[in-house]
Each structure stands twice: as C-alpha cells, then as structure tokens.
PDB file of C-alpha atoms in Angstrom:
ATOM      1  CA  MET V   1     -50.559 -34.835   2.262  1.00 52.00           C
ATOM      2  CA  GLN V   2     -51.855 -31.852   3.262  1.00 55.00           C
ATOM      3  CA  ARG V   3     -52.095 -28.514   1.454  1.00 56.00           C
ATOM      4  CA  GLY V   4     -49.449 -26.140   2.977  1.00 59.00           C
ATOM      5  CA  SER V   5     -47.259 -28.835   4.668  1.00 63.00           C
ATOM      6  CA  SER V   6     -44.361 -29.570   2.787  1.00 61.00           C
ATOM      7  CA  PRO V   7     -42.093 -32.632   3.486  1.00 64.00           C
ATOM      8  CA  TRP V   8     -39.340 -29.971   2.531  1.00 59.00           C
ATOM      9  CA  ARG V   9     -40.470 -27.355   5.200  1.00 63.00           C
ATOM     10  CA  HIS V  10     -37.435 -28.257   7.052  1.00 64.00           C
ATOM     11  CA  LEU V  11     -35.077 -27.050   4.134  1.00 59.00           C
ATOM     12  CA  PRO V  12     -33.825 -23.223   3.411  1.00 60.00           C
ATOM     13  CA  TYR V  13     -35.962 -21.481   1.119  1.00 54.00           C
ATOM     14  CA  ILE V  14     -34.189 -21.420  -2.254  1.00 58.00           C
ATOM     15  CA  GLY V  15     -35.729 -18.643  -4.687  1.00 57.00           C
ATOM     16  CA  GLY V  16     -39.317 -20.025  -5.238  1.00 54.00           C
ATOM     17  CA  LEU V  17     -38.835 -23.660  -5.300  1.00 53.00           C
ATOM     18  CA  ASN V  18     -40.273 -24.027  -1.750  1.00 50.00           C
ATOM     19  CA  PRO V  19     -43.790 -23.224  -1.380  1.00 55.00           C
ATOM     20  CA  SER V  20     -43.240 -21.025   1.795  1.00 59.00           C
ATOM     21  CA  PRO V  21     -40.076 -19.378   2.639  1.00 58.00           C
ATOM     22  CA  PRO V  22     -39.466 -19.968   6.522  1.00 59.00           C
ATOM     23  CA  ASN V  23     -39.201 -17.542   9.121  1.00 65.00           C
ATOM     24  CA  LEU V  24     -35.294 -16.436   9.138  1.00 60.00           C
ATOM     25  CA  LEU V  25     -35.475 -15.392  12.454  1.00 62.00           C
ATOM     26  CA  GLU V  26     -36.947 -18.932  13.598  1.00 62.00           C
ATOM     27  CA  LEU V  27     -34.141 -20.779  11.739  1.00 56.00           C
ATOM     28  CA  ALA V  28     -31.497 -18.366  13.379  1.00 57.00           C
ATOM     29  CA  VAL V  29     -32.628 -19.236  16.733  1.00 55.00           C
ATOM     30  CA  HIS V  30     -33.317 -22.992  16.364  1.00 56.00           C
ATOM     31  CA  HIS V  31     -31.171 -24.203  14.316  1.00 54.00           C
ATOM     32  CA  LEU V  32     -27.779 -22.715  15.054  1.00 53.00           C
ATOM     33  CA  PRO V  33     -25.555 -24.250  17.777  1.00 56.00           C
ATOM     34  CA  TRP V  34     -23.716 -21.336  18.794  1.00 52.00           C
ATOM     35  CA  THR V  35     -24.992 -18.752  22.023  1.00 52.00           C
ATOM     36  CA  MET V  36     -24.559 -15.099  22.314  1.00 55.00           C
ATOM     37  CA  THR V  37     -22.736 -15.157  25.219  1.00 56.00           C
ATOM     38  CA  ASP V  38     -19.261 -16.504  26.318  1.00 55.00           C
ATOM     39  CA  ARG V  39     -20.865 -19.252  28.466  1.00 54.00           C
ATOM     40  CA  THR V  40     -23.579 -22.147  27.466  1.00 54.00           C
ATOM     41  CA  GLY V  41     -25.627 -23.270  29.977  1.00 56.00           C
ATOM     42  CA  ASP V  42     -23.094 -26.088  31.087  1.00 59.00           C
ATOM     43  CA  PRO V  43     -21.159 -24.691  33.967  1.00 58.00           C
ATOM     44  CA  GLY V  44     -18.168 -26.650  33.264  1.00 61.00           C
ATOM     45  CA  GLN V  45     -18.260 -26.009  29.192  1.00 64.00           C
ATOM     46  CA  ASP V  46     -16.405 -23.063  27.918  1.00 62.00           C
ATOM     47  CA  ALA V  47     -17.658 -21.669  24.687  1.00 65.00           C
ATOM     48  CA  SER V  48     -15.335 -18.555  24.559  1.00 74.00           C
ATOM     49  CA  VAL V  49     -13.959 -17.146  20.697  1.00 79.00           C
ATOM     50  CA  ILE V  50     -10.401 -17.822  20.347  1.00 80.00           C
ATOM     51  CA  THR V  51      -9.143 -15.198  17.909  1.00 82.00           C
ATOM     52  CA  LYS V  52      -5.684 -15.435  16.419  1.00 81.00           C
ATOM     53  CA  THR V  53      -4.228 -11.872  16.712  1.00 85.00           C
ATOM     54  CA  ARG V  54      -1.878 -10.742  13.570  1.00 85.00           C
ATOM     55  CA  PRO V  55       0.718  -8.408  13.810  1.00 88.00           C
ATOM     56  CA  LYS V  56       0.500  -5.181  12.181  1.00 88.00           C
ATOM     57  CA  THR V  57       2.230  -4.886   8.901  1.00 91.00           C
ATOM     58  CA  GLN V  58       4.988  -2.256   9.241  1.00 91.00           C
ATOM     59  CA  ARG V  59       5.558   0.255   6.591  1.00 92.00           C
ATOM     60  CA  PRO V  60       8.827  -0.315   4.682  1.00 92.00           C
ATOM     61  CA  PRO V  61      11.677   2.302   5.726  1.00 96.00           C
ATOM     62  CA  MET V  62      12.262   5.206   3.207  1.00 98.00           C
ATOM     63  CA  TYR V  63      15.111   6.728   1.992  1.00 98.00           C
ATOM     64  CA  LYS V  64      15.830  10.174   0.879  1.00 98.00           C
ATOM     65  CA  VAL V  65      17.420  10.530  -2.320  1.00 98.00           C
ATOM     66  CA  LEU V  66      20.093  13.910  -2.738  1.00 98.00           C
ATOM     67  CA  LEU V  67      21.390  15.339  -5.445  1.00 98.00           C
ATOM     68  CA  LEU V  68      24.845  17.277  -4.707  1.00 98.00           C
ATOM     69  CA  ASN V  69      26.118  20.259  -6.350  1.00 97.00           C
ATOM     70  CA  ASP V  70      29.604  20.419  -8.378  1.00 96.00           C
ATOM     71  CA  ASP V  71      30.894  22.961 -10.336  1.00 95.00           C
ATOM     72  CA  TYR V  72      30.820  21.350 -13.707  1.00 97.00           C
ATOM     73  CA  THR V  73      27.390  19.979 -14.657  1.00 97.00           C
ATOM     74  CA  PRO V  74      25.267  22.583 -16.271  1.00 98.00           C
ATOM     75  CA  MET V  75      21.837  23.785 -14.031  1.00 97.00           C
ATOM     76  CA  GLU V  76      19.815  23.027 -17.488  1.00 98.00           C
ATOM     77  CA  PHE V  77      20.825  19.224 -16.943  1.00 98.00           C
ATOM     78  CA  VAL V  78      20.052  18.895 -13.211  1.00 98.00           C
ATOM     79  CA  VAL V  79      16.521  20.723 -14.182  1.00 98.00           C
ATOM     80  CA  HIS V  80      16.226  18.091 -17.335  1.00 98.00           C
ATOM     81  CA  ILE V  81      16.973  15.257 -14.532  1.00 98.00           C
ATOM     82  CA  LEU V  82      14.717  16.362 -12.010  1.00 98.00           C
ATOM     83  CA  GLU V  83      11.909  16.393 -14.600  1.00 98.00           C
ATOM     84  CA  ARG V  84      12.446  13.053 -16.428  1.00 98.00           C
ATOM     85  CA  PHE V  85      13.469  11.056 -13.628  1.00 98.00           C
ATOM     86  CA  PHE V  86      11.400  12.253 -10.673  1.00 98.00           C
ATOM     87  CA  GLY V  87       8.100  13.680 -12.434  1.00 98.00           C
ATOM     88  CA  LEU V  88       8.963  17.216 -11.198  1.00 98.00           C
ATOM     89  CA  THR V  89       7.476  20.099 -13.534  1.00 98.00           C
ATOM     90  CA  HIS V  90       9.726  22.748 -14.697  1.00 98.00           C
ATOM     91  CA  ALA V  91       9.283  25.161 -11.698  1.00 98.00           C
ATOM     92  CA  GLN V  92       9.688  22.564  -9.398  1.00 98.00           C
ATOM     93  CA  ALA V  93      12.732  21.254 -10.690  1.00 98.00           C
ATOM     94  CA  PHE V  94      14.352  24.677 -11.402  1.00 98.00           C
ATOM     95  CA  GLU V  95      13.632  25.294  -7.399  1.00 98.00           C
ATOM     96  CA  ILE V  96      15.205  22.386  -6.634  1.00 98.00           C
ATOM     97  CA  MET V  97      18.109  22.854  -8.541  1.00 98.00           C
ATOM     98  CA  LEU V  98      18.706  26.394  -7.114  1.00 98.00           C
ATOM     99  CA  THR V  99      18.616  24.723  -3.828  1.00 98.00           C
ATOM    100  CA  VAL V 100      21.401  22.355  -4.605  1.00 98.00           C
ATOM    101  CA  HIS V 101      23.359  25.346  -6.172  1.00 97.00           C
ATOM    102  CA  LYS V 102      22.948  27.370  -3.295  1.00 97.00           C
ATOM    103  CA  LYS V 103      23.099  25.123  -0.142  1.00 98.00           C
ATOM    104  CA  GLY V 104      25.361  22.342  -1.785  1.00 97.00           C
ATOM    105  CA  LEU V 105      22.510  19.629  -1.968  1.00 97.00           C
ATOM    106  CA  ALA V 106      18.923  18.764  -2.021  1.00 98.00           C
ATOM    107  CA  VAL V 107      16.571  16.295  -1.058  1.00 98.00           C
ATOM    108  CA  VAL V 108      14.962  15.645  -4.397  1.00 98.00           C
ATOM    109  CA  GLY V 109      12.272  12.844  -3.116  1.00 98.00           C
ATOM    110  CA  VAL V 110      12.091   9.930  -0.405  1.00 98.00           C
ATOM    111  CA  PHE V 111      11.193   6.661  -1.580  1.00 98.00           C
ATOM    112  CA  SER V 112      11.418   3.024  -0.657  1.00 97.00           C
ATOM    113  CA  PHE V 113      14.590   1.304  -0.960  1.00 97.00           C
ATOM    114  CA  GLU V 114      14.272  -0.345  -4.185  1.00 97.00           C
ATOM    115  CA  VAL V 115      12.907   2.771  -5.794  1.00 98.00           C
ATOM    116  CA  ALA V 116      15.485   5.170  -4.254  1.00 98.00           C
ATOM    117  CA  GLU V 117      17.985   2.633  -5.497  1.00 98.00           C
ATOM    118  CA  THR V 118      16.345   2.882  -8.734  1.00 98.00           C
ATOM    119  CA  LYS V 119      16.510   6.255  -9.276  1.00 98.00           C
ATOM    120  CA  VAL V 120      20.144   6.981  -8.049  1.00 98.00           C
ATOM    121  CA  ALA V 121      21.412   4.493 -10.774  1.00 98.00           C
ATOM    122  CA  GLN V 122      19.353   6.232 -13.354  1.00 98.00           C
ATOM    123  CA  VAL V 123      20.479   9.489 -12.495  1.00 98.00           C
ATOM    124  CA  MET V 124      24.356   8.421 -12.187  1.00 98.00           C
ATOM    125  CA  ASP V 125      24.033   6.549 -15.544  1.00 98.00           C
ATOM    126  CA  PHE V 126      22.546   9.457 -17.105  1.00 98.00           C
ATOM    127  CA  ALA V 127      25.071  11.856 -15.995  1.00 98.00           C
ATOM    128  CA  ARG V 128      27.964   9.588 -16.840  1.00 98.00           C
ATOM    129  CA  ARG V 129      26.784   9.001 -20.311  1.00 98.00           C
ATOM    130  CA  HIS V 130      26.288  12.706 -21.242  1.00 98.00           C
ATOM    131  CA  GLN V 131      29.960  13.079 -19.352  1.00 98.00           C
ATOM    132  CA  HIS V 132      28.998  15.025 -16.305  1.00 98.00           C
ATOM    133  CA  PRO V 133      30.113  14.625 -12.525  1.00 98.00           C
ATOM    134  CA  LEU V 134      26.699  14.921 -10.991  1.00 98.00           C
ATOM    135  CA  GLN V 135      26.336  13.175  -7.797  1.00 98.00           C
ATOM    136  CA  CYS V 136      23.244  11.420  -6.728  1.00 98.00           C
ATOM    137  CA  THR V 137      23.150   9.330  -3.325  1.00 98.00           C
ATOM    138  CA  MET V 138      20.553   8.287  -1.196  1.00 98.00           C
ATOM    139  CA  GLU V 139      20.164   7.803   2.989  1.00 98.00           C
ATOM    140  CA  LYS V 140      17.957   6.272   5.323  1.00 97.00           C
ATOM    141  CA  ASP V 141      14.685   9.045   6.118  1.00 93.00           C
TER     142      ASP V 141
END
C-alpha cells in the first residue's frame, strides 16, 4: 500500500482516526442522492418535496374576572383580596377597589378559563369564610 492512500479513504473523517479528512464539498456533491432542483434529469421522474402543513395552534379563549360591588363588604377586605389572589400592589388594589365602589364592578384581570375559574372560586370561598357577600364572576373576553 502506498503512503497517503488508505483503504478507508471513502469513509468520513472521524476526529483523527483517518489519516486525512475528506473534502466535504466533494462528499456533498458526489455522494448525496438528492438535487437542488425540483426535477431530476429524467423527465418522467418528479423529485419535488412533499411537506405536511401543521395547523396553527390557537390561543385559548380568555376570560375576564369581575368583582361586583355590594353595600356590606368593607373596602379594606376588597383591597386584601386583590393583593392576595391577584398579586396586585396596594396602590393597584386600592384603585380597582375604588372603581368597583364607584362604577359597581371592575375587571380585575384576564385569564385562561381554568385560571379565571380558580380565582373566582378562591375569592368567593375566602369571602364566605369571612362572612362577606362579595361577588366575583367571570365572562368571556
């Protein structure tokens, strides 16, 4: 066997095991079975690529969580609920509480169905345990 010619020269170069790395451009041009065009040299053969299109994932429908005014629930309790269950700052909670007080209701947040449902249940349960008639509902956004 001559020096520089290896019986393994047709194999791809693997980190120093072969004596010399192959020319990658030559491998790509001569050893790959596909072409860059949609058609091969044969007129009767179609080599176009078939792709499967995926439908776009839709965003889940969103729901508004509403807090309703009543004449019995203390304003401080409403602020506490907004801070505890909706993660609002004291200033944000106070502003929403005033909106509820003046306009009769306010949107506290917009969430997916499961999250909105959970928040409504938490607020209603907490209000009942503290003997307040506060109402919290949800509606589709």
